[in-house]
Tab-separated table of C-alpha atoms in Angstrom:
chain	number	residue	atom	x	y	z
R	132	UNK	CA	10.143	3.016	15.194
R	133	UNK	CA	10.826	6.486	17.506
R	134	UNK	CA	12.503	4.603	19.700
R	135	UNK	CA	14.481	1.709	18.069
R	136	UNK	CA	15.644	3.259	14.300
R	137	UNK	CA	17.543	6.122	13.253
R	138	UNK	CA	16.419	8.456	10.595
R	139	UNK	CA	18.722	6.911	8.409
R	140	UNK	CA	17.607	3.417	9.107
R	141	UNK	CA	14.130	4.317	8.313
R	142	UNK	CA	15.704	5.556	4.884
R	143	UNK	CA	17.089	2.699	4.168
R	144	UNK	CA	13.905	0.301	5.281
R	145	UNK	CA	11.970	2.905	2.996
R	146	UNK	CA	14.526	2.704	-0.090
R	147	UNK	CA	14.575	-1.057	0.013
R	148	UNK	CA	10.543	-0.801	-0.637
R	149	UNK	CA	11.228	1.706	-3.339
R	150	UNK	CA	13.906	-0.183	-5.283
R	151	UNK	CA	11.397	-2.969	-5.376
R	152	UNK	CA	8.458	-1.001	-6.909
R	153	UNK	CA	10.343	1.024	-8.837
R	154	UNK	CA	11.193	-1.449	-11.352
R	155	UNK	CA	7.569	-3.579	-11.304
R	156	UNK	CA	4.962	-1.081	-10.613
R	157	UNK	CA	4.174	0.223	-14.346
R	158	UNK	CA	4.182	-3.618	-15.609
R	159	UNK	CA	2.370	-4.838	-12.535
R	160	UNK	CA	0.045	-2.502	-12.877
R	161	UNK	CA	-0.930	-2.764	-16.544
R	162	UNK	CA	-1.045	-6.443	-16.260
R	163	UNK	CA	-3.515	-5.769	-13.889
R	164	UNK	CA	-5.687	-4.079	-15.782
R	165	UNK	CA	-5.004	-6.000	-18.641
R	166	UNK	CA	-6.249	-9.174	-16.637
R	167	UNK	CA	-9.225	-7.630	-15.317
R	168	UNK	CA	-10.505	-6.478	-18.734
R	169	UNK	CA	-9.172	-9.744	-20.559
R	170	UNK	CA	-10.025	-12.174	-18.411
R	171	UNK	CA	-13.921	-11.990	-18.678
R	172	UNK	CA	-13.653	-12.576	-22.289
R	173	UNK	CA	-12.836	-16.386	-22.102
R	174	UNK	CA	-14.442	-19.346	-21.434
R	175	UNK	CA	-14.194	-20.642	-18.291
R	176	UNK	CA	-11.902	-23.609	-18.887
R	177	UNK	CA	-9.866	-20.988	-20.978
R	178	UNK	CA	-10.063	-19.051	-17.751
R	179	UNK	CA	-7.738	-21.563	-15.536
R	180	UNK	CA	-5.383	-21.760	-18.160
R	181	UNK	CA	-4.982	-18.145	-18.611
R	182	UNK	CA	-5.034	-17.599	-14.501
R	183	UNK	CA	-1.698	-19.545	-13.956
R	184	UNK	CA	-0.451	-18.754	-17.728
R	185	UNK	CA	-0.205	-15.069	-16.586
R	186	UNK	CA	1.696	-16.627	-13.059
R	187	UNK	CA	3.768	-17.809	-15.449
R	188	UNK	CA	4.572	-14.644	-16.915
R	189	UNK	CA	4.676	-12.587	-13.409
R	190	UNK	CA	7.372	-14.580	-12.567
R	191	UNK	CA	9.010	-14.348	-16.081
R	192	UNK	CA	8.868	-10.185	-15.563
R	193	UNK	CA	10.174	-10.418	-11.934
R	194	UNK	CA	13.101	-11.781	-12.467
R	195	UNK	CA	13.303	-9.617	-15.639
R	196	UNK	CA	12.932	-6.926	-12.881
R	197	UNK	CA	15.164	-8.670	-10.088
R	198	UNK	CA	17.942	-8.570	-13.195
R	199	UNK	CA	17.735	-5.096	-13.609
R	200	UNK	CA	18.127	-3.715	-10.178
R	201	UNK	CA	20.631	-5.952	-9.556
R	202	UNK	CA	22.773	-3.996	-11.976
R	203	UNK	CA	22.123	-1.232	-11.193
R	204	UNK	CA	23.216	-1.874	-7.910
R	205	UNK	CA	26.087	-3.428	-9.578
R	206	UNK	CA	27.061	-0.381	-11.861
R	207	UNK	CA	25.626	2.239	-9.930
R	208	UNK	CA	22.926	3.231	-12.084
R	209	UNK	CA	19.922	5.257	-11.424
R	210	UNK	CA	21.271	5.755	-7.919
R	211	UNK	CA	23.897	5.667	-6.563
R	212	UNK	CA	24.584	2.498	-3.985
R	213	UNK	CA	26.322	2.896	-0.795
R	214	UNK	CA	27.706	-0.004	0.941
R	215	UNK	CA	25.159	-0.896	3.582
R	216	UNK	CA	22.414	-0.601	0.770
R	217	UNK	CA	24.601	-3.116	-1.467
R	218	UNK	CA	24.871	-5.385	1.235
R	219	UNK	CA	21.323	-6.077	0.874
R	220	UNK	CA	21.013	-6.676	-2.613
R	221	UNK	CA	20.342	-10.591	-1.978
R	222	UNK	CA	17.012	-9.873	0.452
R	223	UNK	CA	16.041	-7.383	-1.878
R	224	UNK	CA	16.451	-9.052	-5.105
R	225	UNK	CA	14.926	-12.101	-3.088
R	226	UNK	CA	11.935	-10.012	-1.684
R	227	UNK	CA	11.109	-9.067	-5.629
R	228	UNK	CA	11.148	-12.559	-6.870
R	229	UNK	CA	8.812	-13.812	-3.917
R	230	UNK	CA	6.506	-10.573	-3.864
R	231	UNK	CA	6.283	-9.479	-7.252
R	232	UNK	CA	3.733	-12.596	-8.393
R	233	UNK	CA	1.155	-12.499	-5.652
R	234	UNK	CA	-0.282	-9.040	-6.928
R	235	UNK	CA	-2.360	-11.822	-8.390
R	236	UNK	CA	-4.133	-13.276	-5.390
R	237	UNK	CA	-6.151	-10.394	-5.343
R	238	UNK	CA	-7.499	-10.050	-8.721
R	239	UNK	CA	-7.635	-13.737	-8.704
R	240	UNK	CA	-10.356	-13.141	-5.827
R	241	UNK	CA	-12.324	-10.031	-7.688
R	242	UNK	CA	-12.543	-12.024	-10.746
R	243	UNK	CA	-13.719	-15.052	-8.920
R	244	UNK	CA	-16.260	-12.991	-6.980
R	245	UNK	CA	-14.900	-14.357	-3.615
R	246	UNK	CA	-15.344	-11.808	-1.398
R	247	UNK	CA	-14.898	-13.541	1.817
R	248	UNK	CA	-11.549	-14.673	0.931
R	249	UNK	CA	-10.837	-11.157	-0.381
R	250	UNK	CA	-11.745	-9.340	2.915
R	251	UNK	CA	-9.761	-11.835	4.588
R	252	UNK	CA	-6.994	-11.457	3.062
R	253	UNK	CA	-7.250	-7.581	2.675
R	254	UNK	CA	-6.784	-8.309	6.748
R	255	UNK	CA	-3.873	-10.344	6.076
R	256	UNK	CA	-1.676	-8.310	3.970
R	257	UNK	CA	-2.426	-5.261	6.158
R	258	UNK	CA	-1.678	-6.448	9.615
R	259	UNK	CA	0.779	-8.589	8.914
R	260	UNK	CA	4.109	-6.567	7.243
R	261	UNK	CA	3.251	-4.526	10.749
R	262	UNK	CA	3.803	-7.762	13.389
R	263	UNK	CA	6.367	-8.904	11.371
R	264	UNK	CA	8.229	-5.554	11.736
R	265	UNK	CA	7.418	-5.270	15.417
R	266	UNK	CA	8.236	-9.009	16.307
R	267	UNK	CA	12.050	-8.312	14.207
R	268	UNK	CA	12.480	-4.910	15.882
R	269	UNK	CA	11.734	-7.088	19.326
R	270	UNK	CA	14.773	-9.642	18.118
R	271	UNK	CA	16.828	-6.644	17.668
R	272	UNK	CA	17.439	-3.362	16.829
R	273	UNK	CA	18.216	-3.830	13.146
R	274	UNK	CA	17.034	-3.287	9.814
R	275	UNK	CA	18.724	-6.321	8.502
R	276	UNK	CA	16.194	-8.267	11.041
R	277	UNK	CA	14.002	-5.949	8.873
R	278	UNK	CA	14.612	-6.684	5.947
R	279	UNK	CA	14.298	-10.902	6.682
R	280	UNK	CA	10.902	-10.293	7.893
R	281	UNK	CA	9.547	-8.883	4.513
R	282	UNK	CA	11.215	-11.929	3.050
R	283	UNK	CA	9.151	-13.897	5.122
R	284	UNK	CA	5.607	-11.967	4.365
R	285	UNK	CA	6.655	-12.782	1.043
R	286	UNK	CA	7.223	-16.182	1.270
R	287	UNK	CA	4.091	-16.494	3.055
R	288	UNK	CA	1.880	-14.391	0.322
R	289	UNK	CA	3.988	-16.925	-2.497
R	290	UNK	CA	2.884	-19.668	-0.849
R	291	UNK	CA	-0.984	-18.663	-0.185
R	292	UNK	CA	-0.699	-17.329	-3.947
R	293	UNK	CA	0.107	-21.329	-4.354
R	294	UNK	CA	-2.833	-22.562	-2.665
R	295	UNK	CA	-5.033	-20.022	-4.761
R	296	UNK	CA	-3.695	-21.292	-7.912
R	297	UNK	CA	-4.391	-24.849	-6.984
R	298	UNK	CA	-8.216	-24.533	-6.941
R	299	UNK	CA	-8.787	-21.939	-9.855
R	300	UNK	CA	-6.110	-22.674	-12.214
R	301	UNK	CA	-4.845	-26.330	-11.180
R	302	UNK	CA	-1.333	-25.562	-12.483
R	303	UNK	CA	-2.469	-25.495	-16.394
R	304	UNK	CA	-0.521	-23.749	-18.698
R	305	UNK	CA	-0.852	-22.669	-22.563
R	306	UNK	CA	1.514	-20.889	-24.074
R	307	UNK	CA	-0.974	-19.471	-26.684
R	308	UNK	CA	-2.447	-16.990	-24.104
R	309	UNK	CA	0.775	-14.672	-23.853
R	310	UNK	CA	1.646	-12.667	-26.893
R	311	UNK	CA	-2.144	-12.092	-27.306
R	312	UNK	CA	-2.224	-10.944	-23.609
R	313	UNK	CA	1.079	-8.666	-23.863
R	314	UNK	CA	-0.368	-6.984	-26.872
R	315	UNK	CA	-3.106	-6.268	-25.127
R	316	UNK	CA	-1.496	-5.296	-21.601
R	317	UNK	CA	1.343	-2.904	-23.047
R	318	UNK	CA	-0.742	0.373	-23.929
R	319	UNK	CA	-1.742	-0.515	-20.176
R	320	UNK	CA	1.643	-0.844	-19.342
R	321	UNK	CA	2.530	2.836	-20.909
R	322	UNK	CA	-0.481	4.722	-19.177
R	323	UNK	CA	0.561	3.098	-15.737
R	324	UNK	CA	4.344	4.122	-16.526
R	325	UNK	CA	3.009	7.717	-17.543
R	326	UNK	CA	0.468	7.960	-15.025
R	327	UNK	CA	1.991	6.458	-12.062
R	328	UNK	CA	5.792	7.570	-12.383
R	329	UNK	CA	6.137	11.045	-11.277
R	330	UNK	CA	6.360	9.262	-7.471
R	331	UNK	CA	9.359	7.596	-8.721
R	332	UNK	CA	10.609	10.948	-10.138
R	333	UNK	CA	10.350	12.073	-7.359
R	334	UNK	CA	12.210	9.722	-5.346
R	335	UNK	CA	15.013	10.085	-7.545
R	336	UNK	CA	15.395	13.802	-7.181
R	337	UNK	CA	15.043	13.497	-3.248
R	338	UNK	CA	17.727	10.472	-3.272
R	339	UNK	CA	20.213	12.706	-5.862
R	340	UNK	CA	19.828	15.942	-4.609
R	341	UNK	CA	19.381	16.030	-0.385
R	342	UNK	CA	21.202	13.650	2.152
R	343	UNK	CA	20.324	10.136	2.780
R	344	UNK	CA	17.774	11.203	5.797
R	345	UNK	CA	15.534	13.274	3.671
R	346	UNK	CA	14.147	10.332	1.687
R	347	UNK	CA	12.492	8.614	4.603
R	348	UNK	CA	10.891	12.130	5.680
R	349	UNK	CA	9.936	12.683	2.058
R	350	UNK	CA	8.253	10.053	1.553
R	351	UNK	CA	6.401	9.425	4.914
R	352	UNK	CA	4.869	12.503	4.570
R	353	UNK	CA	4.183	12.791	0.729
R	354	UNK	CA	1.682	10.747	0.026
R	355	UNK	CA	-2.215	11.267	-0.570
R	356	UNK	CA	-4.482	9.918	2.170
R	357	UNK	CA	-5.298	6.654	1.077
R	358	UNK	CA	-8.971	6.962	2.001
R	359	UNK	CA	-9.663	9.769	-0.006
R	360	UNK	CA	-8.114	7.393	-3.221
R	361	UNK	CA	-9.642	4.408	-2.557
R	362	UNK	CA	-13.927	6.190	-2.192
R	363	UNK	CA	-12.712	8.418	-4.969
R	364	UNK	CA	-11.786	5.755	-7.247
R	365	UNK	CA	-14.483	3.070	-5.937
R	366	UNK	CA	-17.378	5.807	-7.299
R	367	UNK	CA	-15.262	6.276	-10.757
R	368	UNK	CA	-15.172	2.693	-11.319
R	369	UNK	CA	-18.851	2.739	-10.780
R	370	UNK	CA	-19.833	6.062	-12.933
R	371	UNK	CA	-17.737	4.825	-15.919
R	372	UNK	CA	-20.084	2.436	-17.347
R	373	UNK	CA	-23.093	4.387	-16.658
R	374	UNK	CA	-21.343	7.451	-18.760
R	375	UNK	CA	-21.219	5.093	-21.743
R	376	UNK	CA	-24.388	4.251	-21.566
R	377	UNK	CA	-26.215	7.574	-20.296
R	378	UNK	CA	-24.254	10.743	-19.682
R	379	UNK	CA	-27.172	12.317	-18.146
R	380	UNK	CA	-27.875	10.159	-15.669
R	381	UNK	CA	-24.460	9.370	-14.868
R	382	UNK	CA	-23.928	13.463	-14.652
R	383	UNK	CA	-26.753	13.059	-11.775
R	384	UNK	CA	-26.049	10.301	-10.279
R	385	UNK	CA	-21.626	11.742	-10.305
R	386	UNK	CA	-23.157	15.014	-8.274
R	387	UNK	CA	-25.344	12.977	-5.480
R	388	UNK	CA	-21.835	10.452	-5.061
R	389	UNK	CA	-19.525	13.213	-5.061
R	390	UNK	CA	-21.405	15.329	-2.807
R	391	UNK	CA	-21.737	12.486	-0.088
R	392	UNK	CA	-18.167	12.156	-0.917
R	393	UNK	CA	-17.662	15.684	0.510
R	394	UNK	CA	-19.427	15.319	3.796
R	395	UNK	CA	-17.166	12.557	4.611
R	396	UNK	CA	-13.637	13.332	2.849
R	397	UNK	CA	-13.010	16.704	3.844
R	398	UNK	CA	-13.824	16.828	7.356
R	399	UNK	CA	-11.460	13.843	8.002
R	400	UNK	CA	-8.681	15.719	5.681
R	401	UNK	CA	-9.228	18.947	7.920
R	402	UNK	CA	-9.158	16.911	10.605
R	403	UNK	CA	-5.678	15.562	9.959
R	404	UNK	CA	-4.169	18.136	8.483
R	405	UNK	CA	-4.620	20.137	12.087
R	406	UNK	CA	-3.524	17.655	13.746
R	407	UNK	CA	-0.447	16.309	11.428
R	408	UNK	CA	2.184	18.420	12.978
R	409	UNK	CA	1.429	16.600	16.124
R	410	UNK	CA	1.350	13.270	15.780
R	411	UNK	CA	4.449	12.659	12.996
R	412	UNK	CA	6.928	13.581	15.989
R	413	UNK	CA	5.192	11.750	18.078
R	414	UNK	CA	4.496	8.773	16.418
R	415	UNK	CA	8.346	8.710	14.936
R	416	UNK	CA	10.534	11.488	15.980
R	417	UNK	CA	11.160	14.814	15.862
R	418	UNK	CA	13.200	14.617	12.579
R	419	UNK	CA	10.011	13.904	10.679
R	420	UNK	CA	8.306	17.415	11.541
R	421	UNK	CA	8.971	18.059	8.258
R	422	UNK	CA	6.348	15.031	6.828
R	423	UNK	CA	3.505	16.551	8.519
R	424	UNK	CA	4.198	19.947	6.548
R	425	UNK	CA	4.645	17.039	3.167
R	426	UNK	CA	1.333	15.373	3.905
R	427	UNK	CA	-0.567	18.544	4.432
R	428	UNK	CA	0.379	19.541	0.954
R	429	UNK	CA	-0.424	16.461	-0.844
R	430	UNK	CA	-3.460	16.710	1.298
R	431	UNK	CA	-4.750	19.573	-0.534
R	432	UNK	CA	-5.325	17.245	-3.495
R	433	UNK	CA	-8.303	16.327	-2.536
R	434	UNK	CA	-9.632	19.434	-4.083
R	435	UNK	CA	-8.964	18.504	-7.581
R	436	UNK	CA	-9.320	14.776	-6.386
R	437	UNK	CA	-12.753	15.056	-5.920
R	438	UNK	CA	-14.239	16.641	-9.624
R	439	UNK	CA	-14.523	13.794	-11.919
R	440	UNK	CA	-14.431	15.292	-15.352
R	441	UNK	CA	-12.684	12.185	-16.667
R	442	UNK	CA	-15.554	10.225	-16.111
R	443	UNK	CA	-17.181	11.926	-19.268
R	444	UNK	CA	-13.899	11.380	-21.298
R	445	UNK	CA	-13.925	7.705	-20.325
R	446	UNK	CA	-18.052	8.162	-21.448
R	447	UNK	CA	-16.856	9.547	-24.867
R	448	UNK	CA	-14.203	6.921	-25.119
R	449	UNK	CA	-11.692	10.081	-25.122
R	450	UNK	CA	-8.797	7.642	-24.020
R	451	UNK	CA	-6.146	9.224	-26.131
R	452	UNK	CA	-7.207	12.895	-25.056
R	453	UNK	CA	-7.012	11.439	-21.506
R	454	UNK	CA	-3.473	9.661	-22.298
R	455	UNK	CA	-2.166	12.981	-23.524
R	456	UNK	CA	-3.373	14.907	-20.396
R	457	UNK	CA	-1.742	12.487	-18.613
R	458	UNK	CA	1.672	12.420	-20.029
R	459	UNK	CA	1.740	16.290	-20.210
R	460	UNK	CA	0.575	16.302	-16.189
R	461	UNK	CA	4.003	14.118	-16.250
R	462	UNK	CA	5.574	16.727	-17.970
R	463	UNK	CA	4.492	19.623	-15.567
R	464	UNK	CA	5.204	17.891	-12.808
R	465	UNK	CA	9.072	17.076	-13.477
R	466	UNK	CA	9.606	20.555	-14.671
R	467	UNK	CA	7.690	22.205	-11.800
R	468	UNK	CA	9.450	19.738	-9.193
R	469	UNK	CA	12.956	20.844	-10.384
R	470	UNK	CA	11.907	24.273	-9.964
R	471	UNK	CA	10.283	25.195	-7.444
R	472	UNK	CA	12.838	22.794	-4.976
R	473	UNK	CA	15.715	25.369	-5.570
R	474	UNK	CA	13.665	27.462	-3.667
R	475	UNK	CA	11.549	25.277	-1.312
R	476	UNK	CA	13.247	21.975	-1.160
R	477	UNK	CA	11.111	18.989	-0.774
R	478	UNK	CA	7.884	20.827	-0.240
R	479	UNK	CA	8.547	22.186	-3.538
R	480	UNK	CA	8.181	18.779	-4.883
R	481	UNK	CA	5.481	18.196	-2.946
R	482	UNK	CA	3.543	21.653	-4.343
R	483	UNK	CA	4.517	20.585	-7.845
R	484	UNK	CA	2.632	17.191	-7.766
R	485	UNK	CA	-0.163	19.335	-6.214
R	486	UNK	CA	-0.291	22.062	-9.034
R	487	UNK	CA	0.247	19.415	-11.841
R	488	UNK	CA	-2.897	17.423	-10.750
R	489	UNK	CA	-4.830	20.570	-10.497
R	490	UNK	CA	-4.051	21.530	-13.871
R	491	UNK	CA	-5.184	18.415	-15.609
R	492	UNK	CA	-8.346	18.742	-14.077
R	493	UNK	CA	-8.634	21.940	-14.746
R	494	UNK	CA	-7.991	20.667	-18.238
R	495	UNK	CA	-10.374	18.087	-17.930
R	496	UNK	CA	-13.222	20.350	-16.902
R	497	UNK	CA	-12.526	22.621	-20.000
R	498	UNK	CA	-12.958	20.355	-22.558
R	499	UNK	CA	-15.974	18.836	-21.369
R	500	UNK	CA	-17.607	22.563	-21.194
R	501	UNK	CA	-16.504	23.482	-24.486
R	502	UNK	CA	-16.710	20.455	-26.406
R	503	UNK	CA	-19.784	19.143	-24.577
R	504	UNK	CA	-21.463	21.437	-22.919
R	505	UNK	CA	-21.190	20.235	-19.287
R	506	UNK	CA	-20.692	22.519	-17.110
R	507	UNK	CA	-18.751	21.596	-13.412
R	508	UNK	CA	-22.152	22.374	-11.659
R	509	UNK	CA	-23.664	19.747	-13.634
R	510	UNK	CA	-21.958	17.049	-11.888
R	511	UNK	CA	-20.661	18.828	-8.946
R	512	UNK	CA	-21.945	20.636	-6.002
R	513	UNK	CA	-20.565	23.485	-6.256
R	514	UNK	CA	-21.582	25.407	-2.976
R	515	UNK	CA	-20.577	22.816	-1.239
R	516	UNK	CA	-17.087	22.671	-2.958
R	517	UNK	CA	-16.454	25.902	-2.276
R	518	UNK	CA	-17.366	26.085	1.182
R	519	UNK	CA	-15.492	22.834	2.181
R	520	UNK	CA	-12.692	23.889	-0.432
R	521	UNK	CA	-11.888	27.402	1.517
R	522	UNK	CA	-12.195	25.628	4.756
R	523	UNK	CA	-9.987	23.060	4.313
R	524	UNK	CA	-7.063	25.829	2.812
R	525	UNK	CA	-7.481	27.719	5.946
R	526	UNK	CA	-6.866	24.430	7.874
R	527	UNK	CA	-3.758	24.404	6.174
R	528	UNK	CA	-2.706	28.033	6.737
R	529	UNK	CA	-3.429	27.363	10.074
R	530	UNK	CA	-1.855	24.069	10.624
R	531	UNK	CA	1.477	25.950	8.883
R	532	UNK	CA	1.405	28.806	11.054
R	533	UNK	CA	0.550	26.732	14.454
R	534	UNK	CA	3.611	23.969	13.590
């Protein structure tokens, strides 16, 4: 993109993403959940039923959604819509019908213990928005040639998300799944919108409160490396169940994960956070210097990141102590963000998030040592924290002072 889009392009390609999730991800993601913990329950022709029941109601939600954003482009809420961004309100409104739904494939695939297909189309969904981008940037340089080729990834997932249907649901629908299933899914829903919505907070403040430019090197460069999420969460999905049914072993078994964890998570995060201040010009432009200062501050959340106290809440069944931490992170994080960018700007925001997250933990960790008795070094390394902790802040002081 260095040498084909303008900053402003970029912002636009990036807002059009946005828009989309911004009005699906809480639901999406709490029907996720929902479905993952609901589905197991069933019998297994009750199963197929339910699998293209909830298709059903995916696509009932996304045009809920599509509805929505279309008025606001409309009326000018939430944001407010230029006239290039309004000319695209068909792809995008499109782009949300087709996309929204196949959030299922996967799940269909975890549930279904196909792994093969999974990995496949893990592949699949990650190479491909990247030719389609390069093959319409080839055609032209235009983000409306942009735009029609994330149509057309999203026709293509639709219709795959077809094909899946057709051999574990065989287009069977019953009505009596949903209102159980919604009851279920909205406490879900609420926890995703709590958990998950300071990024769209975010965006808002960036889009209402600096130019047009600044939202594409926002959010390039504010965003946690996805590596360090994806291990981190793989071993909490792992350590839950073994809390509930033996905190002591799962305290063990938490310190040996976390600890390999360590060895492999911070280097890599030291490693790019040197080396950040380099490669964002280079890989895009000069303009987005700023991201690699962004991204080595949301870096730094790998600190807090890696303790798990929650694990022992989820042990405890502590969700409502969890929920609460939660929504008052939320909380800290708005108030902090609108602070601390009157005198930093966007890394402001970006230090807010940072703090917020840190202070949950820290929450976290204090209720399990005076309510339960566990100590951080009973589950955590701490040497080893430490050391790679300090090391990877000077990295950072470093990196700052070098760029």
């Amino acid at each position: 993109m260095k040498s084909s889009l303008s900053t402003l392009e970029v912002s636009y390609i990036e807002f059009f993403l946005f828009s989309a999730n911004m009005v699906t991800f809480f639901w999406s993601f709490g029907f996720k959940n929902a479905f993952l913990s609901y589905f197991p329950s069933l019998r297994i022709d009750e199963q197929r039923e339910f699998t293209f029941t909830l298709f059903i109601l995916y696509l009932s939600f996304g045009f809920a959604a599509a509805a929505l954003l279309y008025a606001s482009m409309n009326y000018g809420l939430v944001f407010d819509w230029d006239s290039t961004e309004q000319a695209f309100a068909l792809p995008l409104i499109c782009y949300l019908l087709l996309n929204t739904p196949t959030i299922l494939v996967e799940h269909i695939f975890i549930l279904y213990h196909d792994q093969k297909r999974l990995l496949l189309y893990g592949v699949f969904v990650f190479l491909c928005p990247i030719i389609f981008t390069l093959i319409a940037l080839s055609l032209s340089v235009n983000i409306t040639y942009v735009f029609y080729s994330f149509l057309c990834f999203a026709f293509l997932k639709l219709v795959y998300l077809i094909y899946v249907l057709s051999i574990y649901s065989g287009f069977q629908m019953n009505p009596k799944y949903m209102l159980p299933y919604l009851t279920f899914a909205t406490p879900l829903i609420f926890h995703a919108l709590i958990g998950n919505g300071v990024e769209y907070v975010d965006g808002y403040l960036i889009r209402h409160y600096f130019d047009k430019e600044s939202f594409a090197i926002f959010r390039y460069g504010a965003r946690e490396l996805p590596f360090v999420i994806l291990f981190v969460g793989a071993v909490t999905t792992v350590l839950v169940p073994q809390a509930v049914k033996n905190t002591s072993d799962a305290l063990t078994e938490m310190k040996r994960q976390t600890t390999k964890l360590m060895h492999l998570l911070f280097p890599l995060s030291i490693i790019l956070i040197m080396i950040s201040p380099y490669i964002f010009p280079l890989v895009y432009s000069d303009d987005f210097r700023e991201s690699a200062y962004l991204f080595n501050i949301y870096a730094l959340i790998i600190i807090s990141r890696i303790l798990l106290p929650q694990v022992i809440l989820f042990g405890h069944h502590k969700n409502k102590l969890l929920l609460s931490i939660t929504a008052a992170e939320f909380v800290l994080n708005v108030g902090l963000s609108l602070l601390l960018m009157q005198y930093w700007g966007m890394k402001g925001i970006a230090f807010a998030s940072v703090i917020a997250f840190s202070i949950a933990k820290a929450a976290m960790v204090i209720y399990n040592y005076y309510r339960y008795r566990i100590g951080v070094s009973e589950y955590t390394h701490v040497p080893t924290y430490l050391a790679y902790s300090g090391l990877l802040i000077i990295s950072f002081i470093i990196s700052t002072y070098l760029s």
